[in-house]
Amino acid sequence: MTSGNGGPVLKINNLTVEYETPRGMLRAADSVSFELRPGQRFGLVGESGSGKTTTALALMRLTQLPGRIVDGEVLLDGVDLLGLSENEMREVRLAQISYVPQGAMNSLNPVIKVGNQIANGFKDHLDSISRSEISERIVQVLQSVGLDPAVSRMYPHELSGGMKQRVAIAIAVSLGPKVIIADEPTSALDVVVQREVMLTLRKLQEEIGAAVLIVGHDMGLMAQFASHVGVMYAGRLVEVGEVLDIFDDPFHPYTRALIASLPSTSRRHRLTGIPGLPPALLELPGGCSFNPRCDSVMEVCRSADPSYDQIREGRWTSCHLYAEAAT
């Protein structure tokens, strides 16, 4: 449901993920639908607990118990990943769709050298590759993320946080996937290193022509990196559109509030926070989940759940303010 050139490489339809808890079933991702096109950078943004990482892990079929995917489709070039066997999915991961995990310092094996961790992907997916070819590819992929080939002989604890993140990116792009999912790729990094990491990811994404789904809570980062943005709240997408359109004319009150909380060097304005806290997913309010925090709330917002509609070409939102404009 986003605009772009060519057909979608990844299409998500009504993806729903639930977690069983002692207090009942918690719906962490509720009927999530969007598309990624080749070369597109799609940012999935929202406060902590909005369902972003749950959605990203479900796309990779990495949802762990007590969570389970209960509905929807994840179509990669028309093939529904949710219908594949685990062995078939294992062949798809890294080769066609890859994942840069949140917190690279915790995702790399601390007792295995970096080069061996990169080599595992080649060994698992390329049956006839020789040891010398693997060594050459390790050098190439490390250089592609701005790391010295000597890093291959080092253990993760010998690397800085930014270097570890680059290694995680190197692993993710090593087999030239069609889709890269980057989950909070700059968390725990300082501002300068954040920019370097994002520029590296963007350069590699453009070189291999992949689509990128970047998950985060920083609207400023999305403005710099993403071409399209999807805003999530309480497990649902509440707005999707091109990044410039959303920043110039945000539809949903939650999107407006996120943008209003950003500092700006080009204009003077009073920073405003969003009142209250996101709702507990087991105790969602009636009607629109955002209504207790919304500055545009109407009576219908407290009783009726808004539908997710296209308001104009390439712009989708879930808000009663735009019910009459839906197409």
XYZ file of C-alpha atoms in Angstrom:
327
model
C 0.000 0.000 0.000
C 2.886 2.282 -0.769
C 3.775 3.849 -4.036
C 6.903 3.157 -6.017
C 8.241 1.845 -9.310
C 7.571 -1.757 -10.221
C 5.716 -4.416 -8.261
C 6.304 -5.154 -4.605
C 9.124 -7.509 -3.649
C 7.520 -7.993 -0.217
C 3.798 -7.711 0.460
C 2.356 -8.115 3.938
C -1.388 -8.757 4.215
C -3.257 -8.680 7.552
C -0.308 -10.049 9.542
C -1.484 -10.862 13.074
C 0.711 -12.077 15.934
C -0.548 -13.073 19.375
C 1.159 -13.966 22.660
C -0.413 -16.228 25.246
C -0.134 -14.736 28.735
C -1.533 -15.740 32.135
C -4.067 -12.928 31.767
C -5.204 -13.896 28.299
C -4.246 -13.589 24.654
C -2.270 -10.445 23.791
C -2.377 -9.240 20.172
C 1.005 -7.600 19.552
C 0.556 -7.108 15.792
C -3.000 -6.644 14.560
C -3.828 -6.965 10.837
C -0.644 -5.233 9.667
C -0.530 -4.608 5.886
C 2.060 -2.802 3.753
C 4.380 -3.308 0.772
C 8.068 -2.927 -0.045
C 9.277 -2.363 -3.571
C 12.796 -3.067 -4.898
C 15.193 -0.362 -3.756
C 12.686 1.157 -1.332
C 13.557 2.139 2.237
C 10.507 1.728 4.450
C 10.629 2.944 8.046
C 8.430 1.304 10.670
C 8.201 3.735 13.578
C 6.397 4.059 16.893
C 6.884 4.075 20.648
C 8.210 1.040 22.506
C 5.591 -1.691 22.635
C 3.824 -0.612 19.454
C 4.498 -3.920 17.662
C 7.404 -2.972 15.398
C 9.862 -5.700 16.405
C 7.042 -8.248 16.670
C 6.194 -7.491 13.036
C 9.835 -7.658 11.912
C 10.445 -11.016 13.588
C 7.224 -12.421 12.118
C 8.392 -11.495 8.607
C 11.484 -13.635 9.238
C 9.405 -16.454 10.762
C 11.389 -15.991 14.003
C 8.422 -15.569 16.351
C 9.073 -17.638 19.474
C 6.604 -19.232 21.884
C 4.463 -18.112 23.623
C 4.025 -15.974 20.509
C 2.482 -17.284 17.315
C 1.450 -15.950 13.926
C -2.299 -16.497 13.758
C -3.252 -14.845 10.461
C -2.005 -13.090 7.358
C 0.379 -13.475 4.438
C 4.018 -12.506 3.945
C 4.586 -12.658 0.195
C 8.197 -12.543 -0.987
C 8.078 -12.298 -4.788
C 4.638 -13.907 -4.575
C 5.678 -16.816 -2.313
C 3.968 -16.876 1.088
C 6.736 -17.337 3.646
C 4.183 -18.359 6.265
C 3.351 -21.446 4.206
C 6.926 -22.725 3.892
C 8.314 -25.571 5.937
C 11.058 -24.717 8.440
C 13.698 -26.243 6.152
C 12.425 -24.210 3.196
C 12.389 -21.056 5.322
C 15.951 -21.716 6.455
C 17.023 -21.635 2.798
C 15.226 -18.308 2.267
C 16.688 -16.547 5.322
C 19.864 -14.622 4.546
C 19.779 -15.597 0.858
C 16.546 -13.734 0.009
C 15.472 -11.949 3.181
C 17.927 -11.064 5.928
C 17.827 -9.529 9.385
C 20.078 -7.045 11.160
C 19.181 -7.671 14.807
C 18.683 -5.084 17.499
C 21.853 -4.785 19.568
C 24.666 -6.354 17.528
C 26.734 -6.740 20.695
C 24.291 -9.442 21.793
C 23.682 -11.065 18.393
C 27.254 -12.109 17.578
C 28.626 -15.297 19.126
C 31.280 -14.139 21.633
C 33.441 -17.277 21.323
C 33.619 -17.497 17.510
C 35.830 -15.256 15.389
C 34.086 -12.771 13.113
C 35.297 -14.429 9.900
C 33.869 -17.801 10.903
C 30.509 -16.203 11.718
C 30.371 -14.638 8.261
C 31.536 -17.896 6.656
C 28.612 -19.836 8.158
C 26.176 -18.161 5.776
C 28.235 -19.095 2.723
C 28.606 -22.697 3.907
C 24.892 -23.089 4.607
C 23.676 -21.664 1.288
C 26.452 -22.304 -1.260
C 27.153 -26.027 -1.453
C 29.993 -25.974 -3.989
C 31.925 -22.986 -2.645
C 35.596 -23.610 -1.826
C 37.481 -22.508 1.268
C 39.498 -19.979 -0.758
C 36.336 -18.512 -2.260
C 34.849 -18.130 1.226
C 37.978 -16.314 2.373
C 37.790 -13.968 -0.616
C 34.133 -13.234 0.029
C 34.767 -12.518 3.706
C 37.396 -9.951 2.733
C 35.033 -8.375 0.191
C 32.058 -8.139 2.529
C 34.125 -6.680 5.385
C 35.597 -4.073 3.056
C 32.108 -3.260 1.765
C 31.075 -2.160 5.277
C 34.277 -0.193 5.845
C 36.125 -2.744 7.983
C 39.688 -3.959 7.626
C 39.880 -7.639 6.551
C 41.938 -8.246 9.713
C 38.667 -7.957 11.647
C 37.865 -11.482 10.449
C 40.497 -12.832 12.858
C 39.073 -10.974 15.846
C 36.450 -11.924 18.428
C 33.384 -9.693 18.911
C 34.569 -8.439 22.303
C 37.595 -6.903 20.576
C 35.366 -4.634 18.464
C 33.662 -1.337 19.243
C 29.881 -1.079 19.144
C 29.953 0.511 15.691
C 32.254 -2.204 14.348
C 29.974 -4.925 15.702
C 27.017 -3.285 13.986
C 28.952 -3.202 10.721
C 29.729 -6.916 11.093
C 26.008 -7.597 11.589
C 25.278 -5.629 8.400
C 28.041 -7.501 6.570
C 26.435 -10.830 7.472
C 23.003 -9.558 6.401
C 24.164 -8.447 2.931
C 26.696 -11.258 2.329
C 24.409 -13.211 -0.021
C 22.759 -10.228 -1.728
C 19.204 -10.609 -0.373
C 16.153 -8.966 -1.922
C 14.968 -7.614 1.439
C 16.951 -6.429 4.474
C 15.168 -5.948 7.803
C 17.120 -3.703 10.176
C 15.740 -3.675 13.724
C 16.891 -0.557 15.629
C 20.275 -0.753 13.846
C 21.680 2.312 15.637
C 20.568 1.602 19.199
C 23.257 2.144 21.865
C 25.523 3.965 19.377
C 26.591 7.592 19.610
C 25.257 10.086 17.072
C 28.351 10.159 14.836
C 28.547 6.360 14.636
C 24.788 6.174 14.024
C 25.171 8.282 10.897
C 28.133 6.249 9.661
C 26.250 2.983 10.141
C 23.154 4.281 8.340
C 25.218 5.620 5.424
C 26.901 2.217 5.141
C 23.562 0.408 5.139
C 22.177 2.787 2.521
C 25.220 2.403 0.243
C 25.052 -1.402 0.356
C 21.298 -1.432 -0.112
C 21.647 0.674 -3.252
C 24.501 -1.480 -4.584
C 22.557 -4.750 -4.356
C 19.155 -3.199 -5.167
C 17.509 -4.552 -2.031
C 14.490 -3.175 -0.245
C 15.071 -2.194 3.382
C 12.633 -2.266 6.273
C 14.121 -0.208 9.096
C 12.479 -0.489 12.507
C 12.887 2.315 15.030
C 11.340 4.961 17.247
C 13.342 7.957 15.986
C 11.297 10.007 13.512
C 14.378 12.139 12.812
C 16.304 9.075 11.657
C 13.383 8.043 9.455
C 13.305 11.500 7.866
C 16.957 11.133 6.852
C 16.942 7.499 5.729
C 13.492 6.258 4.723
C 11.615 6.926 1.504
C 8.348 5.710 3.043
C 7.126 5.508 6.621
C 4.619 3.334 8.452
C 3.541 4.559 11.895
C 2.472 1.900 14.420
C 0.483 2.297 17.609
C -0.801 -0.442 19.928
C -0.041 -3.188 17.418
C -1.637 -1.493 14.411
C -0.513 0.613 11.496
C -2.164 4.023 11.844
C -0.530 5.793 8.885
C 1.542 4.921 5.811
C 2.928 7.189 3.117
C 5.956 8.754 1.506
C 8.227 10.288 4.121
C 8.066 13.846 2.742
C 4.265 13.743 2.528
C 3.972 12.509 6.100
C 6.291 15.173 7.492
C 4.682 17.938 5.429
C 1.088 16.906 6.119
C 0.681 14.192 8.790
C -2.845 12.789 8.913
C -3.099 10.814 12.127
C -2.962 12.768 15.423
C -0.363 10.302 16.718
C 1.884 10.979 13.720
C 1.481 14.720 14.270
C 2.435 14.290 17.921
C 5.565 12.280 17.053
C 6.707 14.943 14.596
C 5.926 17.774 17.028
C 8.243 16.166 19.572
C 11.245 16.537 17.229
C 13.700 19.418 17.741
C 14.321 21.604 14.696
C 17.159 23.943 13.689
C 15.123 25.569 10.900
C 12.180 26.795 12.959
C 11.522 27.859 16.520
C 8.774 25.962 18.252
C 7.974 24.620 21.639
C 8.676 20.919 21.924
C 5.581 19.029 22.983
C 5.428 15.551 24.415
C 2.590 13.090 23.936
C 0.450 13.025 27.087
C -0.022 9.747 28.900
C 1.435 6.377 27.997
C 0.709 3.762 25.335
C -2.058 1.425 26.503
C -1.408 -2.068 27.817
C -2.312 -4.403 24.964
C -4.482 -6.491 27.304
C -6.389 -3.372 28.377
C -7.014 -1.452 25.173
C -9.571 1.361 25.423
C -12.813 1.139 23.493
C -12.856 2.504 19.965
C -9.581 3.980 18.693
C -6.666 2.886 20.887
C -5.173 6.391 20.742
C -8.311 8.217 21.905
C -7.219 8.755 25.578
C -4.109 10.668 24.370
C -5.551 12.361 21.291
C -6.026 16.132 21.044
C -8.612 15.707 18.270
C -10.778 13.064 19.944
C -14.464 12.891 18.993
C -17.268 10.898 20.572
C -17.122 8.278 17.812
C -13.441 7.684 18.647
C -14.415 6.251 22.044
C -16.921 3.758 20.686
C -15.980 2.729 17.137
C -12.716 1.313 15.846
C -11.591 3.329 12.770
C -10.975 1.422 9.544
C -7.614 1.514 7.766
C -8.289 3.334 4.494
C -6.540 4.961 1.568
C -7.191 8.711 1.835
C -5.355 9.621 -1.348
C -2.879 7.905 -3.665
C -0.168 6.288 -1.566
C -1.513 7.639 1.753
C -3.266 5.377 4.238
C -4.527 6.089 7.721
C -6.740 4.708 10.457
C -8.595 7.732 11.851
C -12.221 8.874 12.055
C -11.157 12.397 11.027
C -10.725 11.124 7.487
C -13.650 8.713 7.203
C -15.379 10.753 4.496
C -12.180 11.117 2.445
C -11.524 7.355 2.260
C -11.398 5.860 -1.235
